[in-house]
Every structure is written in C-alpha cells, then in structure tokens.
PDB file of C-alpha atoms in Angstrom:
ATOM      1  CA  MET A 119       4.363  30.573  -3.327  1.00 43.00           C
ATOM      2  CA  ALA A 120       2.242  31.132  -6.484  1.00 52.00           C
ATOM      3  CA  ASP A 121      -0.844  28.919  -7.109  1.00 59.00           C
ATOM      4  CA  SER A 122       0.799  27.805 -10.310  1.00 65.00           C
ATOM      5  CA  ASP A 123       3.896  26.467  -8.517  1.00 70.00           C
ATOM      6  CA  THR A 124       4.407  22.845  -9.595  1.00 77.00           C
ATOM      7  CA  SER A 125       7.378  22.107  -7.288  1.00 84.00           C
ATOM      8  CA  HIS A 126       4.986  20.777  -4.622  1.00 81.00           C
ATOM      9  CA  ARG A 127       1.917  18.566  -4.715  1.00 78.00           C
ATOM     10  CA  THR A 128      -0.644  18.167  -1.966  1.00 78.00           C
ATOM     11  CA  ILE A 129      -3.620  15.816  -1.995  1.00 74.00           C
ATOM     12  CA  ALA A 130      -5.992  16.463   0.938  1.00 70.00           C
ATOM     13  CA  GLY A 131      -7.523  13.467   2.653  1.00 76.00           C
ATOM     14  CA  GLU A 132     -10.944  13.995   1.057  1.00 81.00           C
ATOM     15  CA  GLN A 133      -9.427  14.451  -2.456  1.00 75.00           C
ATOM     16  CA  GLY A 134      -8.724  11.705  -4.897  1.00 85.00           C
ATOM     17  CA  VAL A 135     -10.745   8.643  -5.817  1.00 90.00           C
ATOM     18  CA  TRP A 136     -10.717   5.209  -4.184  1.00 94.00           C
ATOM     19  CA  HIS A 137     -10.935   2.358  -6.721  1.00 91.00           C
ATOM     20  CA  PRO A 138     -11.640  -1.327  -6.183  1.00 91.00           C
ATOM     21  CA  PHE A 139      -8.322  -3.256  -6.113  1.00 88.00           C
ATOM     22  CA  LEU A 140      -8.920  -6.700  -4.600  1.00 87.00           C
ATOM     23  CA  PRO A 141     -11.900  -8.116  -2.680  1.00 91.00           C
ATOM     24  CA  GLY A 142     -12.195  -5.966   0.451  1.00 95.00           C
ATOM     25  CA  VAL A 143      -9.334  -3.670  -0.698  1.00 92.00           C
ATOM     26  CA  THR A 144      -9.511  -0.224  -2.318  1.00 93.00           C
ATOM     27  CA  ILE A 145      -6.652   1.861  -3.723  1.00 91.00           C
ATOM     28  CA  LYS A 146      -6.084   5.586  -4.044  1.00 93.00           C
ATOM     29  CA  VAL A 147      -3.144   6.530  -6.266  1.00 92.00           C
ATOM     30  CA  LEU A 148      -1.260   9.568  -5.077  1.00 92.00           C
ATOM     31  CA  ARG A 149       1.571   9.624  -7.604  1.00 90.00           C
ATOM     32  CA  GLU A 150       2.964   7.390 -10.348  1.00 89.00           C
ATOM     33  CA  ARG A 151       6.256   8.088 -12.113  1.00 89.00           C
ATOM     34  CA  GLY A 152       8.828   5.858 -13.814  1.00 88.00           C
ATOM     35  CA  GLY A 153       7.222   2.585 -12.667  1.00 85.00           C
ATOM     36  CA  VAL A 154       7.159   3.721  -9.011  1.00 90.00           C
ATOM     37  CA  MET A 155       3.850   4.470  -7.305  1.00 89.00           C
ATOM     38  CA  SER A 156       2.862   6.191  -4.072  1.00 93.00           C
ATOM     39  CA  TYR A 157      -0.589   5.058  -2.998  1.00 93.00           C
ATOM     40  CA  LEU A 158      -2.940   4.270  -0.177  1.00 94.00           C
ATOM     41  CA  LEU A 159      -4.622   0.931   0.393  1.00 94.00           C
ATOM     42  CA  ARG A 160      -7.734   0.621   2.520  1.00 96.00           C
ATOM     43  CA  LEU A 161      -8.379  -2.922   3.742  1.00 96.00           C
ATOM     44  CA  GLU A 162     -11.719  -3.937   5.277  1.00 98.00           C
ATOM     45  CA  PRO A 163     -11.678  -6.295   8.275  1.00 98.00           C
ATOM     46  CA  GLY A 164     -10.919  -9.801   7.001  1.00 96.00           C
ATOM     47  CA  ALA A 165      -9.282  -8.588   3.773  1.00 95.00           C
ATOM     48  CA  VAL A 166      -6.260 -10.453   2.361  1.00 92.00           C
ATOM     49  CA  LEU A 167      -3.298  -9.374   0.225  1.00 89.00           C
ATOM     50  CA  PRO A 168      -1.965 -12.554  -1.372  1.00 86.00           C
ATOM     51  CA  ARG A 169       1.674 -13.639  -1.428  1.00 85.00           C
ATOM     52  CA  HIS A 170       3.645 -11.600  -3.973  1.00 77.00           C
ATOM     53  CA  ARG A 171       7.096 -10.600  -5.093  1.00 80.00           C
ATOM     54  CA  HIS A 172       8.574  -7.113  -5.095  1.00 78.00           C
ATOM     55  CA  PRO A 173      10.478  -6.032  -8.238  1.00 82.00           C
ATOM     56  CA  CYS A 174      11.878  -3.026  -6.318  1.00 85.00           C
ATOM     57  CA  ASP A 175      12.025  -1.882  -2.689  1.00 91.00           C
ATOM     58  CA  GLU A 176       8.575  -1.192  -1.284  1.00 91.00           C
ATOM     59  CA  GLU A 177       8.014   0.996   1.779  1.00 94.00           C
ATOM     60  CA  CYS A 178       4.846   0.746   3.879  1.00 94.00           C
ATOM     61  CA  ILE A 179       3.564   2.816   6.796  1.00 97.00           C
ATOM     62  CA  VAL A 180       0.432   1.678   8.630  1.00 97.00           C
ATOM     63  CA  LEU A 181      -1.786   4.705   9.138  1.00 97.00           C
ATOM     64  CA  GLU A 182      -4.719   2.998  10.830  1.00 97.00           C
ATOM     65  CA  GLY A 183      -5.511  -0.477  12.076  1.00 98.00           C
ATOM     66  CA  CYS A 184      -3.283  -3.524  12.261  1.00 96.00           C
ATOM     67  CA  LEU A 185      -1.796  -5.931   9.668  1.00 95.00           C
ATOM     68  CA  ARG A 186      -0.571  -9.514  10.133  1.00 93.00           C
ATOM     69  CA  ILE A 187       2.309 -10.406   7.828  1.00 90.00           C
ATOM     70  CA  GLY A 188       2.327 -14.170   7.373  1.00 88.00           C
ATOM     71  CA  SER A 189       2.396 -15.855  10.798  1.00 85.00           C
ATOM     72  CA  GLN A 190       5.509 -13.954  11.859  1.00 77.00           C
ATOM     73  CA  PHE A 191       4.323 -10.640  13.246  1.00 84.00           C
ATOM     74  CA  GLU A 192       1.727  -7.895  13.442  1.00 91.00           C
ATOM     75  CA  ILE A 193       2.272  -4.231  12.815  1.00 92.00           C
ATOM     76  CA  GLY A 194       0.026  -1.413  13.927  1.00 95.00           C
ATOM     77  CA  ALA A 195      -0.591   2.265  13.279  1.00 96.00           C
ATOM     78  CA  GLY A 196       2.681   4.186  12.978  1.00 97.00           C
ATOM     79  CA  SER A 197       4.707   1.092  12.056  1.00 96.00           C
ATOM     80  CA  TYR A 198       7.106   1.083   9.086  1.00 96.00           C
ATOM     81  CA  HIS A 199       7.786  -2.011   6.984  1.00 92.00           C
ATOM     82  CA  LEU A 200      10.317  -2.346   4.092  1.00 91.00           C
ATOM     83  CA  ALA A 201      10.252  -5.226   1.594  1.00 89.00           C
ATOM     84  CA  HIS A 202      13.476  -5.258  -0.412  1.00 93.00           C
ATOM     85  CA  ALA A 203      13.594  -5.788  -4.174  1.00 89.00           C
ATOM     86  CA  GLY A 204      13.164  -9.504  -5.027  1.00 86.00           C
ATOM     87  CA  ALA A 205      11.617 -10.286  -1.648  1.00 84.00           C
ATOM     88  CA  LEU A 206       8.773 -12.780  -1.396  1.00 84.00           C
ATOM     89  CA  HIS A 207       6.066 -11.117   0.679  1.00 80.00           C
ATOM     90  CA  ALA A 208       3.991 -13.452   2.852  1.00 86.00           C
ATOM     91  CA  ARG A 209       0.213 -13.219   2.836  1.00 88.00           C
ATOM     92  CA  ILE A 210      -1.040 -10.056   4.593  1.00 90.00           C
ATOM     93  CA  THR A 211      -4.300 -10.167   6.561  1.00 92.00           C
ATOM     94  CA  THR A 212      -6.180  -7.807   8.893  1.00 96.00           C
ATOM     95  CA  ASP A 213      -8.869  -8.525  11.504  1.00 95.00           C
ATOM     96  CA  THR A 214      -9.403  -4.868  12.323  1.00 95.00           C
ATOM     97  CA  GLY A 215      -9.196  -3.310   8.861  1.00 97.00           C
ATOM     98  CA  ALA A 216      -6.314  -0.972   7.991  1.00 97.00           C
ATOM     99  CA  THR A 217      -5.238   1.978   5.893  1.00 97.00           C
ATOM    100  CA  ILE A 218      -1.612   1.922   4.665  1.00 96.00           C
ATOM    101  CA  PHE A 219       0.637   4.109   2.644  1.00 96.00           C
ATOM    102  CA  LEU A 220       2.916   2.368   0.158  1.00 94.00           C
ATOM    103  CA  ARG A 221       5.687   3.450  -2.189  1.00 95.00           C
ATOM    104  CA  GLY A 222       7.102   0.905  -4.611  1.00 90.00           C
ATOM    105  CA  ALA A 223       6.598  -0.693  -7.973  1.00 86.00           C
ATOM    106  CA  VAL A 224       3.240  -0.268  -9.690  1.00 80.00           C
ATOM    107  CA  PRO A 225       1.307  -3.377  -8.654  1.00 75.00           C
ATOM    108  CA  HIS A 226       0.742  -5.930 -11.418  1.00 57.00           C
ATOM    109  CA  ALA A 227      -1.178  -9.239 -11.405  1.00 50.00           C
ATOM    110  CA  GLU A 228       1.930 -11.245 -12.335  1.00 49.00           C
ATOM    111  CA  GLN A 229       3.514 -10.317  -9.005  1.00 48.00           C
ATOM    112  CA  VAL A 230       0.813 -12.294  -7.141  1.00 49.00           C
ATOM    113  CA  LEU A 231       1.736 -15.897  -6.348  1.00 43.00           C
ATOM    114  CA  GLU A 232      -1.564 -17.265  -5.029  1.00 56.00           C
TER     115      GLU A 232
END
C-alpha cells in the first residue's frame, strides 16, 4: 500500500490532541463527517456527563475504567453500550475514571438537559 493511500486512516494512541470538553472530561476527535463523529472521551475519577438526548444512534465502548449509567447499571472495560436515536441518556458518572470510544452525533450544548 502506498504512503499516499487515503482509503485507510490510522491514528496511533500517542497521536492527536486531547481538548477540554466538560469539567474533568477531555475529548480527542478521531473523525467527523456528515454530522457523525468518532471520538474518545477521557473521564477523571468523579467526572459527570449530564443527562442528554441523542439525535442519532450512539455507540460506546469502554476502553478503560468503569461507568455508572444513572442508577441502573455499571459497565466496565470491554463493554458495549448503544443509545438509540431520540433516547434520553441518564447521567453518567465514574468513580474510577474511564476512557471510552464513541460514535454518534457531534455533541452540542443543546443536547444537555441539566
């Protein structure tokens, strides 16, 4: 495969830039196209993602740590979570800190309900 081949894209773990997103949360955008984004979120211990709506399906894989979604359940490393379009997502917290991969709508402030 030639170095100029654009049919694939790889971003090594040390590549890319982490940006502040919410208190205790940073974001690293991997790809954005047509209103859909693939990105990583890194949550520090005690960080909170407020309640929010999903305009399109959003897929999440926990890479490290553990998340608590509302008071219903916890998901740990290797877990997959799908929030369907239109779904109200409960508050997400972490005691351990976590790194997650997400693919869904580009996050906007108007999606937050708290």
